[in-house]
Backbone as a printed PyTorch tensor [residue, N CA C, xyz], in Angstrom:
tensor([[[  0.8200,  -1.1920,   0.0000],
         [  0.0000,   0.0000,   0.0000],
         [  0.8690,   1.2630,   0.0000]],

        [[  1.9200,   1.2700,   0.8290],
         [  2.8210,   2.4160,   0.8850],
         [  3.5560,   2.5910,  -0.4360]],

        [[  3.8590,   1.4870,  -1.0950],
         [  4.5560,   1.5510,  -2.3710],
         [  3.6710,   2.2210,  -3.4320]],

        [[  2.3630,   1.9150,  -3.4250],
         [  1.4370,   2.5160,  -4.3840],
         [  1.3060,   4.0170,  -4.1380]],

        [[  1.2540,   4.3950,  -2.8650],
         [  1.1560,   5.8180,  -2.5330],
         [  2.4240,   6.5460,  -2.9650]],

        [[  3.5800,   5.9210,  -2.7290],
         [  4.8550,   6.5080,  -3.1260],
         [  4.9100,   6.6940,  -4.6430]],

        [[  4.5150,   5.6850,  -5.3960],
         [  4.5330,   5.7710,  -6.8620],
         [  3.5630,   6.8540,  -7.3400]],

        [[  2.3820,   6.9130,  -6.7250],
         [  1.3990,   7.9340,  -7.0910],
         [  1.9550,   9.3390,  -6.8490]],

        [[  2.5630,   9.5470,  -5.6690],
         [  3.1260,  10.8600,  -5.3490],
         [  4.2950,  11.2080,  -6.2670]],

        [[  5.0900,  10.2190,  -6.6360],
         [  6.2110,  10.4440,  -7.5460],
         [  5.7040,  10.8800,  -8.9220]],

        [[  4.7080,  10.1830,  -9.4330],
         [  4.1320,  10.5380, -10.7370],
         [  3.4860,  11.9160, -10.6760]],

        [[  2.7900,  12.2060,  -9.5880],
         [  2.1470,  13.5080,  -9.4290],
         [  3.1740,  14.6370,  -9.3960]],

        [[  4.2500,  14.4570,  -8.6600],
         [  5.2650,  15.5100,  -8.5660],
         [  5.9930,  15.7000,  -9.8930]],

        [[  6.2620,  14.6120, -10.6220],
         [  6.9130,  14.7370, -11.9260],
         [  6.0130,  15.4600, -12.9250]],

        [[  4.7450,  15.1100, -12.9430],
         [  3.8330,  15.7620, -13.8880],
         [  3.6320,  17.2310, -13.5360]],

        [[  3.6220,  17.5610, -12.2620],
         [  3.5000,  18.9550, -11.8460],
         [  4.7400,  19.7420, -12.2590]],

        [[  5.9040,  19.1580, -12.1170],
         [  7.1460,  19.8180, -12.5100],
         [  7.2090,  20.0700, -14.0010]],

        [[  6.7720,  19.1130, -14.7920],
         [  6.7700,  19.2810, -16.2480],
         [  5.7600,  20.3440, -16.6540]],

        [[  4.5860,  20.3160, -16.0460],
         [  3.5500,  21.3000, -16.3830],
         [  3.9910,  22.7120, -16.0120]],

        [[  4.6690,  22.8620, -14.8690],
         [  5.0980,  24.2010, -14.4630],
         [  6.1700,  24.7410, -15.4030]],

        [[  7.0430,  23.8790, -15.9120],
         [  8.0520,  24.3400, -16.8700],
         [  7.4020,  24.7520, -18.1810]],

        [[  6.4230,  23.9970, -18.6220],
         [  5.7250,  24.3480, -19.8580],
         [  4.9730,  25.6570, -19.6840]],

        [[  4.3770,  25.8710, -18.5130],
         [  3.6430,  27.1070, -18.2550],
         [  4.6000,  28.2940, -18.1650]],

        [[  5.7560,  28.0820, -17.5610],
         [  6.7220,  29.1600, -17.3800],
         [  7.3120,  29.6230, -18.7020]],

        [[  7.2360,  28.7860, -19.7290],
         [  7.8050,  29.1410, -21.0150],
         [  7.0960,  30.3510, -21.6150]],

        [[  5.8180,  30.4940, -21.3580],
         [  5.0700,  31.6430, -21.8470],
         [  4.6970,  31.5100, -23.3110]],

        [[  4.1420,  32.5790, -23.8330],
         [  3.6980,  32.5930, -25.2230],
         [  4.4370,  33.6370, -26.0470]],

        [[  5.5430,  34.1440, -25.5250],
         [  6.2780,  35.1950, -26.2230],
         [  7.7610,  34.8730, -26.2810]],

        [[  8.4690,  35.6330, -27.0710],
         [  9.9200,  35.5510, -27.1580],
         [ 10.4890,  36.9460, -26.9770]],

        [[ 11.7850,  37.0950, -27.1890],
         [ 12.3850,  38.4160, -27.0300],
         [ 13.6000,  38.5630, -27.9360]],

        [[ 14.0160,  39.8060, -28.1020],
         [ 15.2250,  40.1400, -28.8530],
         [ 16.0720,  41.0130, -27.9470]],

        [[ 17.3800,  40.7400, -27.9050],
         [ 18.2820,  41.6010, -27.1430],
         [ 19.5700,  41.7670, -27.9300]],

        [[ 20.3170,  42.8010, -27.6090],
         [ 21.5720,  43.0240, -28.3100],
         [ 22.1940,  44.3380, -27.9250]],

        [[ 23.0270,  44.8710, -28.8370],
         [ 23.7640,  46.0910, -28.5580],
         [ 23.9130,  46.8930, -29.8480]],

        [[ 23.8370,  48.2140, -29.7190],
         [ 24.0430,  49.1300, -30.8380],
         [ 25.4120,  49.7700, -30.6490]],

        [[ 26.2830,  49.6200, -31.6540],
         [ 27.6370,  50.1730, -31.5680],
         [ 27.9910,  50.8880, -32.8690]],

        [[ 29.0890,  51.6710, -32.8150],
         [ 29.6170,  52.2600, -34.0370],
         [ 30.6860,  51.3290, -34.6040]],

        [[ 31.3240,  51.7470, -35.7070],
         [ 32.3230,  50.8840, -36.3660],
         [ 33.4940,  50.5410, -35.4440]],

        [[ 33.8280,  51.4380, -34.5100],
         [ 34.9470,  51.2090, -33.5950],
         [ 34.5530,  50.3250, -32.4130]],

        [[ 33.2730,  49.9570, -32.3190],
         [ 32.8120,  49.1160, -31.2140],
         [ 32.3280,  49.8890, -30.0050]],

        [[ 32.2800,  51.2180, -30.1110],
         [ 31.7930,  52.0500, -29.0070],
         [ 30.2670,  51.9920, -28.9530]],

        [[ 29.6960,  51.8860, -27.7480],
         [ 28.2310,  51.8340, -27.6420],
         [ 27.6010,  53.1560, -28.0690]],

        [[ 26.4230,  53.0500, -28.6890],
         [ 25.6900,  54.2410, -29.1220],
         [ 24.4100,  54.3780, -28.3010]],

        [[ 24.4170,  55.2840, -27.3240],
         [ 23.1920,  55.4940, -26.5400],
         [ 22.1670,  56.2930, -27.3370]],

        [[ 20.9120,  56.1590, -26.9490],
         [ 19.8010,  56.9290, -27.5110],
         [ 19.6200,  56.7690, -29.0180]],

        [[ 19.9490,  55.5990, -29.5430],
         [ 19.6300,  55.2990, -30.9430],
         [ 18.1690,  54.8670, -30.9980]],

        [[ 17.4590,  55.2940, -32.0160],
         [ 16.0560,  54.9120, -32.1840],
         [ 15.9830,  53.5350, -32.8310]],

        [[ 15.1980,  52.6610, -32.2280],
         [ 15.0190,  51.3090, -32.7420],
         [ 13.5320,  51.1080, -32.9940]],

        [[ 13.1870,  50.7000, -34.2140],
         [ 11.7950,  50.4530, -34.5890],
         [ 11.6280,  48.9600, -34.8600]],

        [[ 10.6810,  48.3410, -34.1780],
         [ 10.4300,  46.9030, -34.3110],
         [  9.0530,  46.7170, -34.9310]],

        [[  8.9940,  45.9300, -36.0180],
         [  7.7020,  45.6850, -36.6660],
         [  7.5960,  44.2280, -37.0920]],

        [[  6.3540,  43.7590, -37.1580],
         [  6.0660,  42.3870, -37.5710],
         [  4.5740,  42.2550, -37.8350]],

        [[  4.1910,  41.3710, -38.7560],
         [  2.7700,  41.0780, -38.9090],
         [  2.1870,  40.4310, -37.6470]],

        [[  3.0500,  39.8500, -36.8050],
         [  2.5880,  39.1850, -35.5850],
         [  2.0920,  40.1780, -34.5360]],

        [[  2.5410,  41.4270, -34.6210],
         [  2.0550,  42.4480, -33.6890],
         [  1.5020,  43.5980, -34.5110]],

        [[  0.4700,  44.1940, -34.0230],
         [ -0.1570,  45.2800, -34.7600],
         [  0.5950,  46.5680, -34.4850]],

        [[  1.1110,  47.1880, -35.5180],
         [  1.8090,  48.4480, -35.3530],
         [  3.3110,  48.2840, -35.2460]],

        [[  3.9610,  49.3950, -34.9930],
         [  5.4170,  49.4470, -34.8610],
         [  5.7400,  49.9270, -33.4570]],

        [[  6.6460,  49.2310, -32.7990],
         [  7.0930,  49.6600, -31.4660],
         [  8.4020,  50.4180, -31.6060]],

        [[  8.5450,  51.4720, -30.8200],
         [  9.7370,  52.3090, -30.8640],
         [ 10.4630,  52.2220, -29.5300]],

        [[ 11.7720,  52.0570, -29.5990],
         [ 12.6060,  51.9510, -28.4020],
         [ 13.8200,  52.8610, -28.5690]],

        [[ 14.5030,  53.1360, -27.4540],
         [ 15.7870,  53.8320, -27.4580],
         [ 16.8290,  52.9130, -26.8510]],

        [[ 18.0340,  52.9330, -27.4110],
         [ 19.0970,  52.1340, -26.8010],
         [ 19.5320,  52.8000, -25.4950]],

        [[ 20.0400,  51.9860, -24.5620],
         [ 20.4400,  52.5010, -23.2470],
         [ 21.7710,  53.2480, -23.3350]],

        [[ 22.2550,  53.7370, -22.2020],
         [ 23.5360,  54.4400, -22.1570],
         [ 24.6850,  53.5540, -22.6100]],

        [[ 24.5310,  52.2380, -22.4090],
         [ 25.5760,  51.2940, -22.8220],
         [ 25.3120,  50.7340, -24.2150]],

        [[ 24.3000,  51.2770, -24.9100],
         [ 23.9650,  50.8050, -26.2480],
         [ 23.1190,  49.5440, -26.2590]],

        [[ 22.7090,  49.0950, -25.0790],
         [ 21.9410,  47.8470, -24.9900],
         [ 20.5190,  48.0510, -25.5000]],

        [[ 20.0010,  47.0100, -26.1430],
         [ 18.6040,  46.9970, -26.5800],
         [ 17.9710,  45.7020, -26.0990]],

        [[ 16.7050,  45.7840, -25.7370],
         [ 15.9690,  44.5930, -25.2950],
         [ 14.5010,  44.7960, -25.6120]],

        [[ 13.9320,  43.8120, -26.2970],
         [ 12.5230,  43.8560, -26.6710],
         [ 11.8420,  42.6130, -26.1190]],

        [[ 11.3260,  42.6640, -24.8930],
         [ 10.6600,  41.4960, -24.3070],
         [  9.2010,  41.4120, -24.7400]],

        [[  8.6010,  40.2520, -24.5310],
         [  7.1670,  40.0820, -24.7470],
         [  6.7190,  40.1650, -26.1900]],

        [[  7.5610,  39.7070, -27.1220],
         [  7.1840,  39.7440, -28.5350],
         [  6.4550,  38.4620, -28.9210]],

        [[  5.3240,  38.5750, -29.6120],
         [  4.6600,  37.3620, -30.0850],
         [  5.5410,  36.6670, -31.1260]],

        [[  5.4920,  35.3480, -31.2080],
         [  6.3300,  34.6510, -32.1790],
         [  6.0030,  35.0900, -33.6060]],

        [[  7.0450,  35.2060, -34.4260],
         [  6.8510,  35.6170, -35.8150],
         [  8.1480,  36.1030, -36.4210]],

        [[  8.0310,  36.6720, -37.6180],
         [  9.1860,  37.2050, -38.3410],
         [  9.1800,  38.7250, -38.1730]],

        [[ 10.3060,  39.2720, -37.7460],
         [ 10.4030,  40.6880, -37.4060],
         [ 11.3740,  41.4320, -38.3140]],

        [[ 11.1530,  42.7430, -38.3640],
         [ 12.0530,  43.6620, -39.0500],
         [ 12.4330,  44.7340, -38.0390]],

        [[ 13.7280,  45.0480, -37.9720],
         [ 14.2080,  46.0760, -37.0470],
         [ 14.9430,  47.1430, -37.8430]],

        [[ 14.6270,  48.3990, -37.5380],
         [ 15.3210,  49.5200, -38.1500],
         [ 15.9770,  50.3170, -37.0250]],

        [[ 17.2750,  50.5830, -37.1630],
         [ 18.0200,  51.3500, -36.1640],
         [ 18.5230,  52.6260, -36.8180]],

        [[ 18.3310,  53.7550, -36.1200],
         [ 18.8140,  55.0190, -36.6580],
         [ 19.2340,  55.9470, -35.5290]],

        [[ 20.1670,  56.8060, -35.8680],
         [ 20.6600,  57.8130, -34.9290],
         [ 21.1630,  58.9710, -35.7740]],

        [[ 20.9110,  60.2110, -35.3380],
         [ 21.4300,  61.3480, -36.1030],
         [ 22.9400,  61.2240, -36.3190]],

        [[ 23.3680,  61.5830, -37.5110],
         [ 24.7660,  61.5350, -37.9430],
         [ 25.2610,  60.1170, -38.2160]],

        [[ 24.3440,  59.1380, -38.2590],
         [ 24.7010,  57.7600, -38.5970],
         [ 23.7450,  57.2550, -39.6710]],

        [[ 24.2150,  56.3150, -40.4750],
         [ 23.3660,  55.7190, -41.5020],
         [ 22.3510,  54.7870, -40.8560]],

        [[ 21.1550,  54.7770, -41.4040],
         [ 20.0900,  53.8970, -40.9160],
         [ 20.3790,  52.4610, -41.3440]],

        [[ 20.1330,  51.5240, -40.4320],
         [ 20.3520,  50.0980, -40.7130],
         [ 19.0240,  49.3620, -40.5740]],

        [[ 18.7080,  48.5360, -41.5740],
         [ 17.5210,  47.6790, -41.5370],
         [ 17.9610,  46.2300, -41.4280]],

        [[ 17.3810,  45.5110, -40.4910],
         [ 17.6430,  44.0780, -40.3420],
         [ 16.3020,  43.3750, -40.5060]],

        [[ 16.2190,  42.4730, -41.4790],
         [ 14.9550,  41.8030, -41.7730],
         [ 15.0490,  40.3100, -41.4880]],

        [[ 13.9000,  39.6700, -41.5090],
         [ 13.7710,  38.2140, -41.3510],
         [ 14.3570,  37.7070, -40.0390]],

        [[ 14.0750,  38.4030, -38.9590],
         [ 14.4810,  37.9600, -37.6260],
         [ 13.3560,  37.0780, -37.0970]],

        [[ 13.6530,  35.8310, -36.8330],
         [ 12.6260,  34.8860, -36.3990],
         [ 12.6260,  34.7990, -34.8770]],

        [[ 11.4900,  35.1650, -34.2780],
         [ 11.3130,  35.0860, -32.8220],
         [ 10.4430,  33.8770, -32.5270]],

        [[ 10.9410,  33.0110, -31.6540],
         [ 10.2080,  31.8040, -31.2750],
         [  9.7720,  31.9000, -29.8160]],

        [[  8.7560,  31.1350, -29.4550],
         [  8.2180,  31.1350, -28.0970],
         [  9.2980,  30.7020, -27.1110]],

        [[  9.4700,  31.4790, -26.0480],
         [ 10.4000,  31.1340, -24.9840],
         [ 11.8650,  31.3060, -25.3370]],

        [[ 12.1790,  31.8720, -26.4890],
         [ 13.5740,  32.0330, -26.9250],
         [ 13.9410,  33.5150, -26.9950]],

        [[ 15.2380,  33.7970, -26.8540],
         [ 15.7580,  35.1520, -26.9830],
         [ 16.7250,  35.1910, -28.1540]],

        [[ 16.4870,  36.1030, -29.0860],
         [ 17.3590,  36.2790, -30.2450],
         [ 18.4130,  37.3220, -29.8850]],

        [[ 19.6870,  37.0030, -30.1060],
         [ 20.7720,  37.9560, -29.8750],
         [ 21.0510,  38.6940, -31.1770]],

        [[ 21.0170,  40.0250, -31.1300],
         [ 21.1760,  40.8330, -32.3330],
         [ 22.0240,  42.0560, -32.0120]],

        [[ 23.2250,  42.1080, -32.5650],
         [ 24.0900,  43.2730, -32.4130],
         [ 24.0780,  44.0450, -33.7290]],

        [[ 23.9030,  45.3610, -33.6420],
         [ 23.8020,  46.2040, -34.8320],
         [ 24.9120,  47.2490, -34.7890]],

        [[ 25.6040,  47.4060, -35.9140],
         [ 26.6670,  48.3980, -36.0360],
         [ 26.2050,  49.5030, -36.9730]],

        [[ 26.2480,  50.7450, -36.4830],
         [ 25.8730,  51.8980, -37.2970],
         [ 27.1300,  52.5930, -37.7990]],

        [[ 27.0780,  53.0110, -39.0570],
         [ 28.2150,  53.6760, -39.6830],
         [ 27.9530,  55.1780, -39.7310]],

        [[ 28.9540,  55.9660, -39.3430],
         [ 28.8100,  57.4230, -39.3380],
         [ 28.6600,  57.9390, -40.7640]],

        [[ 27.8260,  58.9570, -40.9410],
         [ 27.6630,  59.5690, -42.2620],
         [ 28.6900,  60.6750, -42.4230]],

        [[ 29.1840,  60.8400, -43.6340],
         [ 30.1940,  61.8510, -43.8980],
         [ 29.6030,  63.1000, -44.5290]],

        [[ 28.4620,  62.9530, -45.1760],
         [ 27.8710,  64.0600, -45.9150],
         [ 26.5640,  64.4720, -45.2540]],

        [[ 26.4300,  65.7580, -45.0370],
         [ 25.1540,  66.2720, -44.5520],
         [ 24.3550,  66.7020, -45.7680]],

        [[ 23.1150,  66.2900, -45.8150],
         [ 22.2820,  66.7130, -46.9290],
         [ 20.9840,  67.2970, -46.3970]],

        [[ 20.5160,  68.2870, -47.1000],
         [ 19.2790,  68.9390, -46.7060],
         [ 18.1540,  68.3630, -47.5530]],

        [[ 17.0680,  67.9950, -46.9030],
         [ 15.9320,  67.4190, -47.6060],
         [ 14.8340,  68.4650, -47.6700]],

        [[ 14.3870,  68.7420, -48.8800],
         [ 13.3090,  69.6990, -49.0870],
         [ 12.1250,  68.9560, -49.6710]],

        [[ 10.9820,  69.1270, -49.0620],
         [  9.7760,  68.4570, -49.5280],
         [  8.9160,  69.4340, -50.3120]],

        [[  8.5170,  69.0250, -51.5150],
         [  7.6460,  69.8500, -52.3440],
         [  6.2240,  69.3130, -52.3640]],

        [[  5.9090,  68.4430, -51.4310],
         [  4.5790,  67.8540, -51.3710],
         [  3.6420,  68.8570, -50.7090]],

        [[  2.5380,  69.1910, -51.3830],
         [  1.6130,  70.1420, -50.7590],
         [  0.9310,  69.5230, -49.5470]],

        [[  0.6390,  70.3560, -48.5690],
         [ -0.0220,  69.8440, -47.3730],
         [ -1.4730,  69.5060, -47.7020]],

        [[ -2.0350,  68.5220, -47.0010],
         [ -3.4150,  68.1370, -47.2980],
         [ -4.3860,  69.2650, -46.9420]],

        [[ -5.4440,  69.3520, -47.7330],
         [ -6.4480,  70.3800, -47.4830],
         [ -7.6710,  69.7570, -46.8410]],

        [[ -8.4220,  70.5670, -46.1540],
         [ -9.6170,  70.1070, -45.4650],
         [-10.7940,  70.1120, -46.4340]],

        [[-11.4640,  68.9720, -46.5610],
         [-12.6410,  68.8500, -47.4190],
         [-13.8730,  69.1400, -46.5690]],

        [[-14.4400,  70.3200, -46.7280],
         [-15.5820,  70.7290, -45.9150],
         [-16.8900,  70.1190, -46.3940]],

        [[-16.9150,  69.5180, -47.5790],
         [-18.1280,  68.9420, -48.1450],
         [-18.3190,  67.4770, -47.7440]],

        [[-17.2500,  66.7860, -47.4520],
         [-17.3140,  65.3450, -47.1890],
         [-17.8750,  65.0470, -45.7990]],

        [[-18.6210,  63.9610, -45.7090],
         [-19.1460,  63.5050, -44.4140],
         [-18.4650,  62.2210, -43.9640]],

        [[-17.3680,  61.8810, -44.5930],
         [-16.6410,  60.6610, -44.2360],
         [-16.0200,  60.8050, -42.8530]],

        [[-15.9470,  59.6930, -42.1500],
         [-15.2600,  59.6780, -40.8620],
         [-14.0660,  58.7500, -40.9620]],

        [[-13.0780,  59.0150, -40.1590],
         [-11.9080,  58.1410, -40.1290],
         [-11.4300,  58.0120, -38.6900]],

        [[-10.7230,  56.9300, -38.4470],
         [-10.1980,  56.6580, -37.1160],
         [ -8.7200,  56.3340, -37.2510]],

        [[ -7.9000,  56.9870, -36.4610],
         [ -6.4790,  56.6600, -36.3980],
         [ -6.2470,  55.7980, -35.1740]],

        [[ -5.6740,  54.6350, -35.3910],
         [ -5.3860,  53.7210, -34.2870],
         [ -3.8850,  53.7700, -34.0570]],

        [[ -3.4820,  54.2930, -32.9040],
         [ -2.0600,  54.4180, -32.6240],
         [ -1.5950,  53.3440, -31.6420]],

        [[ -0.3030,  53.3400, -31.3900],
         [  0.3050,  52.3270, -30.5400],
         [ -0.2450,  52.3660, -29.1170]],

        [[ -0.5030,  53.5690, -28.5820],
         [ -1.0420,  53.6720, -27.2230],
         [ -2.3930,  52.9860, -27.1160]],

        [[ -3.2410,  53.1730, -28.1250],
         [ -4.5360,  52.5020, -28.1260],
         [ -4.3530,  50.9880, -28.1740]],

        [[ -3.4460,  50.5180, -29.0420],
         [ -3.2260,  49.0730, -29.1570],
         [ -2.7210,  48.4700, -27.8530]],

        [[ -1.8760,  49.2030, -27.1490],
         [ -1.3270,  48.6850, -25.8910],
         [ -2.3330,  48.7160, -24.7500]],

        [[ -3.3660,  49.5620, -24.8470],
         [ -4.2940,  49.7420, -23.7350],
         [ -5.6900,  49.1980, -23.9750]],

        [[ -5.9230,  48.5480, -25.1100],
         [ -7.2610,  48.0160, -25.3530],
         [ -7.5220,  46.8340, -24.4270]],

        [[ -8.7530,  46.7340, -23.8990],
         [ -9.0380,  45.7010, -22.9050],
         [ -9.4390,  44.3540, -23.4960]],

        [[ -9.3000,  44.1710, -24.7920],
         [ -9.6750,  42.8990, -25.3920],
         [ -8.5240,  42.3710, -26.2290]],

        [[ -8.7100,  41.1780, -26.7760],
         [ -7.6530,  40.5440, -27.5610],
         [ -7.2470,  41.4520, -28.7200]],

        [[ -5.9670,  41.4480, -29.0450],
         [ -5.4700,  42.3300, -30.1010],
         [ -5.5470,  41.6340, -31.4580]],

        [[ -6.7710,  41.4710, -31.9580],
         [ -6.8600,  40.9760, -33.3170],
         [ -7.5200,  42.0450, -34.1710]],

        [[ -7.2540,  41.9950, -35.4370],
         [ -7.6460,  43.0560, -36.3450],
         [ -9.1520,  43.2760, -36.3770]],

        [[ -9.9480,  42.2050, -36.3530],
         [-11.4000,  42.3470, -36.4210],
         [-11.9520,  43.1030, -35.2100]],

        [[-11.4650,  42.8040, -34.0180],
         [-11.9620,  43.4890, -32.8250],
         [-11.5550,  44.9590, -32.8090]],

        [[-10.3680,  45.2530, -33.3000],
         [ -9.9190,  46.6460, -33.3330],
         [-10.7530,  47.4420, -34.3290]],

        [[-11.0070,  46.8650, -35.4990],
         [-11.8320,  47.5500, -36.4970],
         [-13.2430,  47.7490, -35.9670]],

        [[-13.8010,  46.7310, -35.3250],
         [-15.1630,  46.8360, -34.8020],
         [-15.2870,  47.8500, -33.6700]],

        [[-14.1800,  48.2190, -33.0230],
         [-14.2380,  49.1990, -31.9390],
         [-14.2710,  50.6360, -32.4540]],

        [[-14.0040,  50.8380, -33.7370],
         [-14.0030,  52.1880, -34.3070],
         [-15.4290,  52.7180, -34.4290]],

        [[-15.5710,  54.0220, -34.2860],
         [-16.8920,  54.6500, -34.3820],
         [-17.4580,  54.4750, -35.7820]],

        [[-18.7350,  54.1110, -35.8510],
         [-19.4090,  53.9790, -37.1320],
         [-19.2680,  52.6290, -37.7970]],

        [[-18.5260,  51.7110, -37.1990],
         [-18.3480,  50.3820, -37.7840],
         [-19.3450,  49.4350, -37.1450]],

        [[-20.0590,  48.7110, -37.9800],
         [-20.9780,  47.6960, -37.4740],
         [-20.6210,  46.3650, -38.1000]],

        [[-20.7400,  45.3450, -37.3090],
         [-20.4380,  44.0020, -37.7960],
         [-21.7500,  43.3630, -38.2310]],

        [[-21.7640,  42.8180, -39.4170],
         [-22.9710,  42.2180, -39.9540],
         [-22.6470,  40.7930, -40.3700]],

        [[-23.3690,  39.8510, -39.8300],
         [-23.1660,  38.4620, -40.2280],
         [-24.5140,  37.8470, -40.5510]],

        [[-24.5130,  36.9680, -41.5250],
         [-25.7330,  36.2990, -41.9580],
         [-25.6290,  34.8460, -41.5470]],

        [[-26.6380,  34.3930, -40.8170],
         [-26.6500,  32.9970, -40.4050],
         [-27.8530,  32.3380, -41.0560]],

        [[-27.6560,  31.1820, -41.5230],
         [-28.7390,  30.4670, -42.1770],
         [-28.2490,  29.1170, -42.6340]],

        [[-29.0070,  28.5260, -43.5040],
         [-28.5820,  27.2300, -44.0060],
         [-28.6880,  27.2360, -45.5130]],

        [[-27.9510,  26.3800, -46.1100],
         [-27.9040,  26.2780, -47.5580],
         [-28.5190,  24.9550, -47.9680]],

        [[-29.4520,  25.0200, -48.8800],
         [-30.0800,  23.7990, -49.3930],
         [-29.8910,  23.7580, -50.9010]],

        [[-29.1480,  22.7750, -51.3840],
         [-28.9300,  22.7020, -52.8360],
         [-30.1720,  22.2870, -53.5970]]])
């Protein structure tokens, strides 16, 4: 009888340990690394933009004083990272694969620019159409981070003013 209880408790403790490790793994991954110049010196306050179809929108980060970057809590998927800093060339890194429970190490080197160029835009500013009755909604990153429901595209669209969801239920008889 004691042997059966011992075996039962052993199996129970092993299954609990395995389940807790699987639960601790989470549903996200992360990216970490360092931003440096060609000489290997850290570049603080570089702008880092992270985008992926797996997350809605683009997240913006700044590198730390030591040039460190860390992007925790990323849903699994393929990511694109753009790093830029004034007086340095912009670097794009694509096809970064983030997996559940894994951390991707990514070091980015920015090259100093030698030429200053002035950019002049000849695009006319948009004008206000006083005749139109159209409405529009801008969904920004703050809204996406603070919405109280699942972050899927259909729910976000349905939360916009003036949007109604219409579904037809019925049966088909050939």
